[in-house]
mmCIF file of C-alpha atoms in Angstrom:
data_model
loop_
_atom_site.group_PDB
_atom_site.id
_atom_site.type_symbol
_atom_site.label_atom_id
_atom_site.label_comp_id
_atom_site.label_asym_id
_atom_site.label_seq_id
_atom_site.Cartn_x
_atom_site.Cartn_y
_atom_site.Cartn_z
ATOM 1 C CA UNK E 1 -5.259 -1.143 -21.332
ATOM 2 C CA UNK E 2 -6.947 -4.385 -22.466
ATOM 3 C CA UNK E 3 -10.233 -5.151 -20.750
ATOM 4 C CA UNK E 4 -8.895 -8.517 -19.575
ATOM 5 C CA UNK E 5 -6.906 -7.544 -16.515
ATOM 6 C CA UNK E 6 -6.989 -7.758 -12.757
ATOM 7 C CA UNK E 7 -5.360 -6.066 -9.808
ATOM 8 C CA UNK E 8 -3.600 -8.387 -7.390
ATOM 9 C CA UNK E 9 -2.439 -7.075 -4.047
ATOM 10 C CA UNK E 10 -0.404 -8.200 -1.061
ATOM 11 C CA UNK E 11 1.135 -6.773 2.087
ATOM 12 C CA UNK E 12 4.051 -7.969 4.182
ATOM 13 C CA UNK E 13 5.078 -6.966 7.703
ATOM 14 C CA UNK E 14 7.913 -8.134 9.980
ATOM 15 C CA UNK E 15 9.439 -6.589 13.094
ATOM 16 C CA UNK E 16 12.910 -7.711 12.021
ATOM 17 C CA UNK E 17 15.411 -7.752 14.866
ATOM 18 C CA UNK E 18 13.853 -4.800 16.670
ATOM 19 C CA UNK E 19 12.133 -5.214 20.020
ATOM 20 C CA UNK E 20 8.993 -3.414 18.890
ATOM 21 C CA UNK E 21 6.993 -3.269 15.682
ATOM 22 C CA UNK E 22 6.508 0.365 14.665
ATOM 23 C CA UNK E 23 5.766 -0.133 10.952
ATOM 24 C CA UNK E 24 2.208 -0.417 9.729
ATOM 25 C CA UNK E 25 0.932 -1.328 6.264
ATOM 26 C CA UNK E 26 -2.474 -1.792 4.648
ATOM 27 C CA UNK E 27 -4.290 -1.986 1.331
ATOM 28 C CA UNK E 28 -7.899 -0.751 1.380
ATOM 29 C CA UNK E 29 -10.549 -1.438 -1.246
ATOM 30 C CA UNK E 30 -13.254 1.215 -1.566
ATOM 31 C CA UNK E 31 -16.620 0.013 -0.307
ATOM 32 C CA UNK E 32 -18.526 1.462 -3.291
ATOM 33 C CA UNK E 33 -15.971 0.991 -6.067
ATOM 34 C CA UNK E 34 -13.861 -2.171 -6.054
ATOM 35 C CA UNK E 35 -11.542 -0.691 -8.668
ATOM 36 C CA UNK E 36 -10.551 2.106 -6.267
ATOM 37 C CA UNK E 37 -7.686 0.954 -4.034
ATOM 38 C CA UNK E 38 -5.508 2.718 -1.461
ATOM 39 C CA UNK E 39 -2.149 1.278 -0.409
ATOM 40 C CA UNK E 40 -0.271 2.794 2.512
ATOM 41 C CA UNK E 41 2.942 2.274 4.503
ATOM 42 C CA UNK E 42 3.768 4.131 7.724
ATOM 43 C CA UNK E 43 7.098 3.814 9.556
ATOM 44 C CA UNK E 44 6.660 5.066 13.106
ATOM 45 C CA UNK E 45 9.379 6.614 15.265
ATOM 46 C CA UNK E 46 9.420 7.674 18.887
ATOM 47 C CA UNK E 47 10.256 5.159 21.574
ATOM 48 C CA UNK E 48 8.494 2.026 22.703
ATOM 49 C CA UNK E 49 4.917 3.126 22.052
ATOM 50 C CA UNK E 50 5.123 6.553 20.411
ATOM 51 C CA UNK E 51 6.178 5.338 16.991
ATOM 52 C CA UNK E 52 3.564 2.615 16.844
ATOM 53 C CA UNK E 53 0.853 5.063 17.892
ATOM 54 C CA UNK E 54 1.938 7.473 15.163
ATOM 55 C CA UNK E 55 1.903 4.756 12.483
ATOM 56 C CA UNK E 56 -1.465 3.504 13.715
ATOM 57 C CA UNK E 57 -2.832 7.044 13.458
ATOM 58 C CA UNK E 58 -1.679 7.344 9.846
ATOM 59 C CA UNK E 59 -3.573 4.173 8.901
ATOM 60 C CA UNK E 60 -6.649 5.126 10.941
ATOM 61 C CA UNK E 61 -6.794 8.561 9.316
ATOM 62 C CA UNK E 62 -6.328 7.060 5.864
ATOM 63 C CA UNK E 63 -9.103 4.532 6.402
ATOM 64 C CA UNK E 64 -11.565 7.116 7.727
ATOM 65 C CA UNK E 65 -10.965 9.612 4.927
ATOM 66 C CA UNK E 66 -10.977 6.882 2.262
ATOM 67 C CA UNK E 67 -14.362 5.636 3.475
ATOM 68 C CA UNK E 68 -15.795 9.141 2.997
ATOM 69 C CA UNK E 69 -14.085 9.600 -0.374
ATOM 70 C CA UNK E 70 -16.336 9.578 -3.464
ATOM 71 C CA UNK E 71 -14.311 8.252 -6.451
ATOM 72 C CA UNK E 72 -16.785 9.787 -8.909
ATOM 73 C CA UNK E 73 -16.729 13.378 -7.660
ATOM 74 C CA UNK E 74 -13.867 13.944 -5.194
ATOM 75 C CA UNK E 75 -10.322 14.838 -6.195
ATOM 76 C CA UNK E 76 -7.821 12.035 -5.470
ATOM 77 C CA UNK E 77 -4.949 14.478 -4.949
ATOM 78 C CA UNK E 78 -6.944 16.245 -2.264
ATOM 79 C CA UNK E 79 -7.662 12.971 -0.468
ATOM 80 C CA UNK E 80 -3.963 12.147 -0.236
ATOM 81 C CA UNK E 81 -3.020 15.633 0.962
ATOM 82 C CA UNK E 82 -5.821 15.497 3.556
ATOM 83 C CA UNK E 83 -4.502 12.172 4.869
ATOM 84 C CA UNK E 84 -1.069 13.706 5.392
ATOM 85 C CA UNK E 85 -2.423 16.935 6.892
ATOM 86 C CA UNK E 86 -4.924 15.315 9.260
ATOM 87 C CA UNK E 87 -2.593 12.525 10.418
ATOM 88 C CA UNK E 88 0.171 15.058 11.039
ATOM 89 C CA UNK E 89 -2.165 17.187 13.150
ATOM 90 C CA UNK E 90 -3.429 14.306 15.271
ATOM 91 C CA UNK E 91 0.105 12.978 15.842
ATOM 92 C CA UNK E 92 1.161 16.452 16.989
ATOM 93 C CA UNK E 93 -1.787 16.608 19.403
ATOM 94 C CA UNK E 94 -0.874 13.155 20.724
ATOM 95 C CA UNK E 95 2.655 14.372 21.397
ATOM 96 C CA UNK E 96 1.350 17.286 23.450
ATOM 97 C CA UNK E 97 -1.111 15.244 25.510
ATOM 98 C CA UNK E 98 1.145 12.221 26.136
ATOM 99 C CA UNK E 99 4.466 14.066 26.415
ATOM 100 C CA UNK E 100 5.926 11.735 23.797
ATOM 101 C CA UNK E 101 7.695 12.416 20.533
ATOM 102 C CA UNK E 102 5.738 10.332 18.012
ATOM 103 C CA UNK E 103 6.589 10.675 14.331
ATOM 104 C CA UNK E 104 5.841 8.691 11.209
ATOM 105 C CA UNK E 105 6.674 8.512 7.554
ATOM 106 C CA UNK E 106 3.984 7.902 4.955
ATOM 107 C CA UNK E 107 4.008 6.399 1.469
ATOM 108 C CA UNK E 108 0.526 6.088 -0.026
ATOM 109 C CA UNK E 109 -0.738 5.345 -3.524
ATOM 110 C CA UNK E 110 -4.318 5.606 -4.769
ATOM 111 C CA UNK E 111 -5.602 3.740 -7.833
ATOM 112 C CA UNK E 112 -8.778 5.170 -9.354
ATOM 113 C CA UNK E 113 -11.501 3.320 -11.316
ATOM 114 C CA UNK E 114 -10.181 4.540 -14.690
ATOM 115 C CA UNK E 115 -6.675 3.295 -13.764
ATOM 116 C CA UNK E 116 -5.277 6.687 -12.922
ATOM 117 C CA UNK E 117 -2.783 6.517 -10.088
ATOM 118 C CA UNK E 118 -1.787 9.158 -7.562
ATOM 119 C CA UNK E 119 0.640 8.946 -4.678
ATOM 120 C CA UNK E 120 2.166 10.985 -1.895
ATOM 121 C CA UNK E 121 5.009 10.468 0.533
ATOM 122 C CA UNK E 122 6.822 12.131 3.420
ATOM 123 C CA UNK E 123 10.006 10.866 5.038
ATOM 124 C CA UNK E 124 12.050 7.924 3.784
ATOM 125 C CA UNK E 125 9.348 5.357 3.067
ATOM 126 C CA UNK E 126 9.333 4.895 -0.689
ATOM 127 C CA UNK E 127 7.079 4.150 -3.638
ATOM 128 C CA UNK E 128 8.481 2.363 -6.696
ATOM 129 C CA UNK E 129 6.723 2.208 -10.060
ATOM 130 C CA UNK E 130 7.779 -0.599 -12.421
ATOM 131 C CA UNK E 131 6.700 -1.571 -15.946
ATOM 132 C CA UNK E 132 7.405 -5.227 -16.765
ATOM 133 C CA UNK E 133 10.170 -5.201 -14.161
ATOM 134 C CA UNK E 134 11.809 -1.968 -15.345
ATOM 135 C CA UNK E 135 12.001 0.955 -12.917
ATOM 136 C CA UNK E 136 10.067 3.944 -14.233
ATOM 137 C CA UNK E 137 10.003 6.137 -11.153
ATOM 138 C CA UNK E 138 10.715 6.121 -7.445
ATOM 139 C CA UNK E 139 10.135 8.718 -4.772
ATOM 140 C CA UNK E 140 13.017 10.741 -3.350
ATOM 141 C CA UNK E 141 13.502 10.527 0.404
ATOM 142 C CA UNK E 142 13.064 13.567 2.592
ATOM 143 C CA UNK E 143 16.338 12.877 4.360
ATOM 144 C CA UNK E 144 19.764 14.348 5.029
ATOM 145 C CA UNK E 145 21.425 11.586 3.028
ATOM 146 C CA UNK E 146 19.193 12.273 0.012
ATOM 147 C CA UNK E 147 20.392 15.879 0.066
ATOM 148 C CA UNK E 148 23.976 14.576 -0.106
ATOM 149 C CA UNK E 149 23.056 12.390 -3.078
ATOM 150 C CA UNK E 150 21.355 15.320 -4.825
ATOM 151 C CA UNK E 151 24.435 17.496 -4.359
ATOM 152 C CA UNK E 152 26.720 14.762 -5.699
ATOM 153 C CA UNK E 153 28.631 14.323 -2.438
ATOM 154 C CA UNK E 154 27.827 10.617 -2.141
ATOM 155 C CA UNK E 155 26.390 7.897 -4.394
ATOM 156 C CA UNK E 156 23.186 5.895 -3.977
ATOM 157 C CA UNK E 157 25.298 2.889 -2.944
ATOM 158 C CA UNK E 158 27.185 4.891 -0.296
ATOM 159 C CA UNK E 159 23.936 6.254 1.117
ATOM 160 C CA UNK E 160 22.748 2.931 2.541
ATOM 161 C CA UNK E 161 25.783 2.694 4.832
ATOM 162 C CA UNK E 162 26.011 6.367 5.737
ATOM 163 C CA UNK E 163 26.070 6.968 9.537
ATOM 164 C CA UNK E 164 23.264 9.546 9.199
ATOM 165 C CA UNK E 165 21.067 7.447 6.933
ATOM 166 C CA UNK E 166 18.166 7.629 9.409
ATOM 167 C CA UNK E 167 18.139 11.440 9.738
ATOM 168 C CA UNK E 168 14.962 12.841 8.176
ATOM 169 C CA UNK E 169 14.359 16.436 7.146
ATOM 170 C CA UNK E 170 10.602 16.010 7.262
ATOM 171 C CA UNK E 171 7.937 13.574 8.457
ATOM 172 C CA UNK E 172 4.515 13.515 10.111
ATOM 173 C CA UNK E 173 4.482 14.762 13.703
ATOM 174 C CA UNK E 174 7.497 17.053 13.363
ATOM 175 C CA UNK E 175 7.521 20.685 14.466
ATOM 176 C CA UNK E 176 7.066 21.876 10.892
ATOM 177 C CA UNK E 177 4.577 20.755 8.284
ATOM 178 C CA UNK E 178 5.770 17.623 6.463
ATOM 179 C CA UNK E 179 7.227 18.130 2.959
ATOM 180 C CA UNK E 180 4.672 15.856 1.294
ATOM 181 C CA UNK E 181 5.535 15.201 -2.352
ATOM 182 C CA UNK E 182 2.830 14.098 -4.802
ATOM 183 C CA UNK E 183 2.982 12.426 -8.215
ATOM 184 C CA UNK E 184 0.449 11.122 -10.743
ATOM 185 C CA UNK E 185 0.297 8.542 -13.532
ATOM 186 C CA UNK E 186 -2.270 9.188 -16.257
ATOM 187 C CA UNK E 187 -3.092 5.499 -16.740
ATOM 188 C CA UNK E 188 -1.735 2.234 -15.418
ATOM 189 C CA UNK E 189 -1.206 -0.580 -17.911
ATOM 190 C CA UNK E 190 -0.910 -4.349 -17.785
ATOM 191 C CA UNK E 191 2.583 -5.162 -16.531
ATOM 192 C CA UNK E 192 2.705 -2.221 -14.126
ATOM 193 C CA UNK E 193 3.629 -2.720 -10.473
ATOM 194 C CA UNK E 194 3.401 -0.316 -7.537
ATOM 195 C CA UNK E 195 5.478 -1.085 -4.464
ATOM 196 C CA UNK E 196 5.421 0.973 -1.259
ATOM 197 C CA UNK E 197 7.835 0.062 1.516
ATOM 198 C CA UNK E 198 9.730 1.262 4.572
ATOM 199 C CA UNK E 199 13.497 1.705 4.671
ATOM 200 C CA UNK E 200 13.809 -1.639 6.422
ATOM 201 C CA UNK E 201 13.032 -3.214 3.058
ATOM 202 C CA UNK E 202 14.415 -0.913 0.364
ATOM 203 C CA UNK E 203 17.810 -0.566 2.064
ATOM 204 C CA UNK E 204 18.466 -4.251 1.380
ATOM 205 C CA UNK E 205 17.735 -4.258 -2.375
ATOM 206 C CA UNK E 206 18.676 -2.522 -5.584
ATOM 207 C CA UNK E 207 15.790 -1.186 -7.689
ATOM 208 C CA UNK E 208 16.655 -3.829 -10.273
ATOM 209 C CA UNK E 209 16.200 -6.602 -7.709
ATOM 210 C CA UNK E 210 12.838 -5.203 -6.631
ATOM 211 C CA UNK E 211 11.682 -4.935 -10.245
ATOM 212 C CA UNK E 212 12.788 -8.446 -11.170
ATOM 213 C CA UNK E 213 11.189 -9.961 -8.077
ATOM 214 C CA UNK E 214 7.817 -8.306 -8.617
ATOM 215 C CA UNK E 215 7.948 -9.205 -12.302
ATOM 216 C CA UNK E 216 8.677 -12.914 -11.764
ATOM 217 C CA UNK E 217 6.468 -13.587 -8.744
ATOM 218 C CA UNK E 218 2.827 -12.950 -7.962
ATOM 219 C CA UNK E 219 2.076 -10.203 -5.456
ATOM 220 C CA UNK E 220 1.799 -12.482 -2.435
ATOM 221 C CA UNK E 221 4.948 -14.469 -3.171
ATOM 222 C CA UNK E 222 6.887 -11.292 -4.005
ATOM 223 C CA UNK E 223 5.917 -9.691 -0.690
ATOM 224 C CA UNK E 224 6.849 -12.826 1.243
ATOM 225 C CA UNK E 225 10.173 -13.228 -0.554
ATOM 226 C CA UNK E 226 11.200 -9.575 -0.160
ATOM 227 C CA UNK E 227 10.345 -9.435 3.536
ATOM 228 C CA UNK E 228 12.184 -12.654 4.328
ATOM 229 C CA UNK E 229 15.211 -11.789 2.181
ATOM 230 C CA UNK E 230 15.473 -8.270 3.665
ATOM 231 C CA UNK E 231 15.493 -9.753 7.151
ATOM 232 C CA UNK E 232 18.129 -12.302 6.125
ATOM 233 C CA UNK E 233 20.400 -9.768 4.428
ATOM 234 C CA UNK E 234 20.361 -7.472 7.460
ATOM 235 C CA UNK E 235 22.329 -10.139 9.293
ATOM 236 C CA UNK E 236 20.801 -9.800 12.738
ATOM 237 C CA UNK E 237 20.357 -6.015 12.700
ATOM 238 C CA UNK E 238 17.152 -5.770 10.676
ATOM 239 C CA UNK E 239 14.864 -2.790 11.058
ATOM 240 C CA UNK E 240 11.079 -3.191 10.983
ATOM 241 C CA UNK E 241 10.044 -4.228 7.473
ATOM 242 C CA UNK E 242 6.825 -3.386 5.639
ATOM 243 C CA UNK E 243 5.725 -3.575 2.015
ATOM 244 C CA UNK E 244 2.536 -3.162 -0.046
ATOM 245 C CA UNK E 245 2.439 -4.435 -3.638
ATOM 246 C CA UNK E 246 -0.145 -3.955 -6.400
ATOM 247 C CA UNK E 247 0.247 -5.719 -9.748
ATOM 248 C CA UNK E 248 -1.798 -5.103 -12.903
ATOM 249 C CA UNK E 249 -1.961 -8.485 -14.592
ATOM 250 C CA UNK E 250 -3.611 -9.908 -17.729
ATOM 251 C CA UNK E 251 -6.503 -12.320 -17.316
ATOM 252 C CA UNK E 252 -6.802 -15.605 -19.219
ATOM 253 C CA UNK E 253 -9.021 -15.390 -22.307
ATOM 254 C CA UNK E 254 -11.755 -17.451 -20.638
ATOM 255 C CA UNK E 255 -12.114 -14.801 -17.907
ATOM 256 C CA UNK E 256 -13.098 -11.632 -19.778
ATOM 257 C CA UNK E 257 -14.547 -9.838 -16.784
ATOM 258 C CA UNK E 258 -12.561 -7.257 -14.865
ATOM 259 C CA UNK E 259 -11.805 -8.408 -11.340
ATOM 260 C CA UNK E 260 -9.937 -7.362 -8.233
ATOM 261 C CA UNK E 261 -8.081 -9.971 -6.214
ATOM 262 C CA UNK E 262 -7.467 -8.364 -2.835
ATOM 263 C CA UNK E 263 -4.994 -10.024 -0.492
ATOM 264 C CA UNK E 264 -4.954 -7.663 2.441
ATOM 265 C CA UNK E 265 -4.992 -10.613 4.805
ATOM 266 C CA UNK E 266 -1.474 -11.728 3.892
ATOM 267 C CA UNK E 267 1.146 -10.770 6.440
ATOM 268 C CA UNK E 268 4.488 -12.081 7.637
ATOM 269 C CA UNK E 269 4.179 -10.215 10.936
ATOM 270 C CA UNK E 270 5.595 -12.488 13.646
ATOM 271 C CA UNK E 271 5.897 -9.859 16.383
ATOM 272 C CA UNK E 272 4.642 -10.807 19.827
#
């Protein structure tokens, strides 16, 4: 990768047409290494308060473990697996003590100082990896509908309107350990984009639309556009919507230093 590059980041959050906001999203910058960044989306499930508590616990666990993480000596894969394991355990304990049924998905990506990237997910929150707008990779949902796609019984297009599209085969807080799936990229390059989102967003777009949007717009404008358009396309039945975007962009020649532009403050959350 050329030395003249920067990471730009943005998050978007909207409760859609639901009564309660149970999605949570964040992008954290490491306190000792600005080039180490953790993006995370959690889609909570479980009634009025249970789902939100579960999603909150995912982000709290991620923040706490990330603060203790040493980018120079600790293994990034282990950090991500620990986030899933610890959040799952605490959510399960919450369910026992509060007699609720809190659950949450997770989609988390970790960018390391040398531009390695690692991610993990459980449930149907997704991570997309684009290069100059072209889809390179996306996570596969841990869902009943994904199993139908894998077996060839239905197509990707049919899946979005399937009556069991919200049935998961694994997530945090369930009776069994979540089927967390990990993936790694040896080195990110200029033109790469990482996008993590809940099903409230990805169900309203094709991968091509997501890639084109993140290619044409900066991270903040892309997040704002996708959140608003997803809500509009849902036509009054929108789920909670959350998205985290990281772009690796070239710097102008007069700015040779490597920088990080962190926009964690951006949000379209209008829940009350």
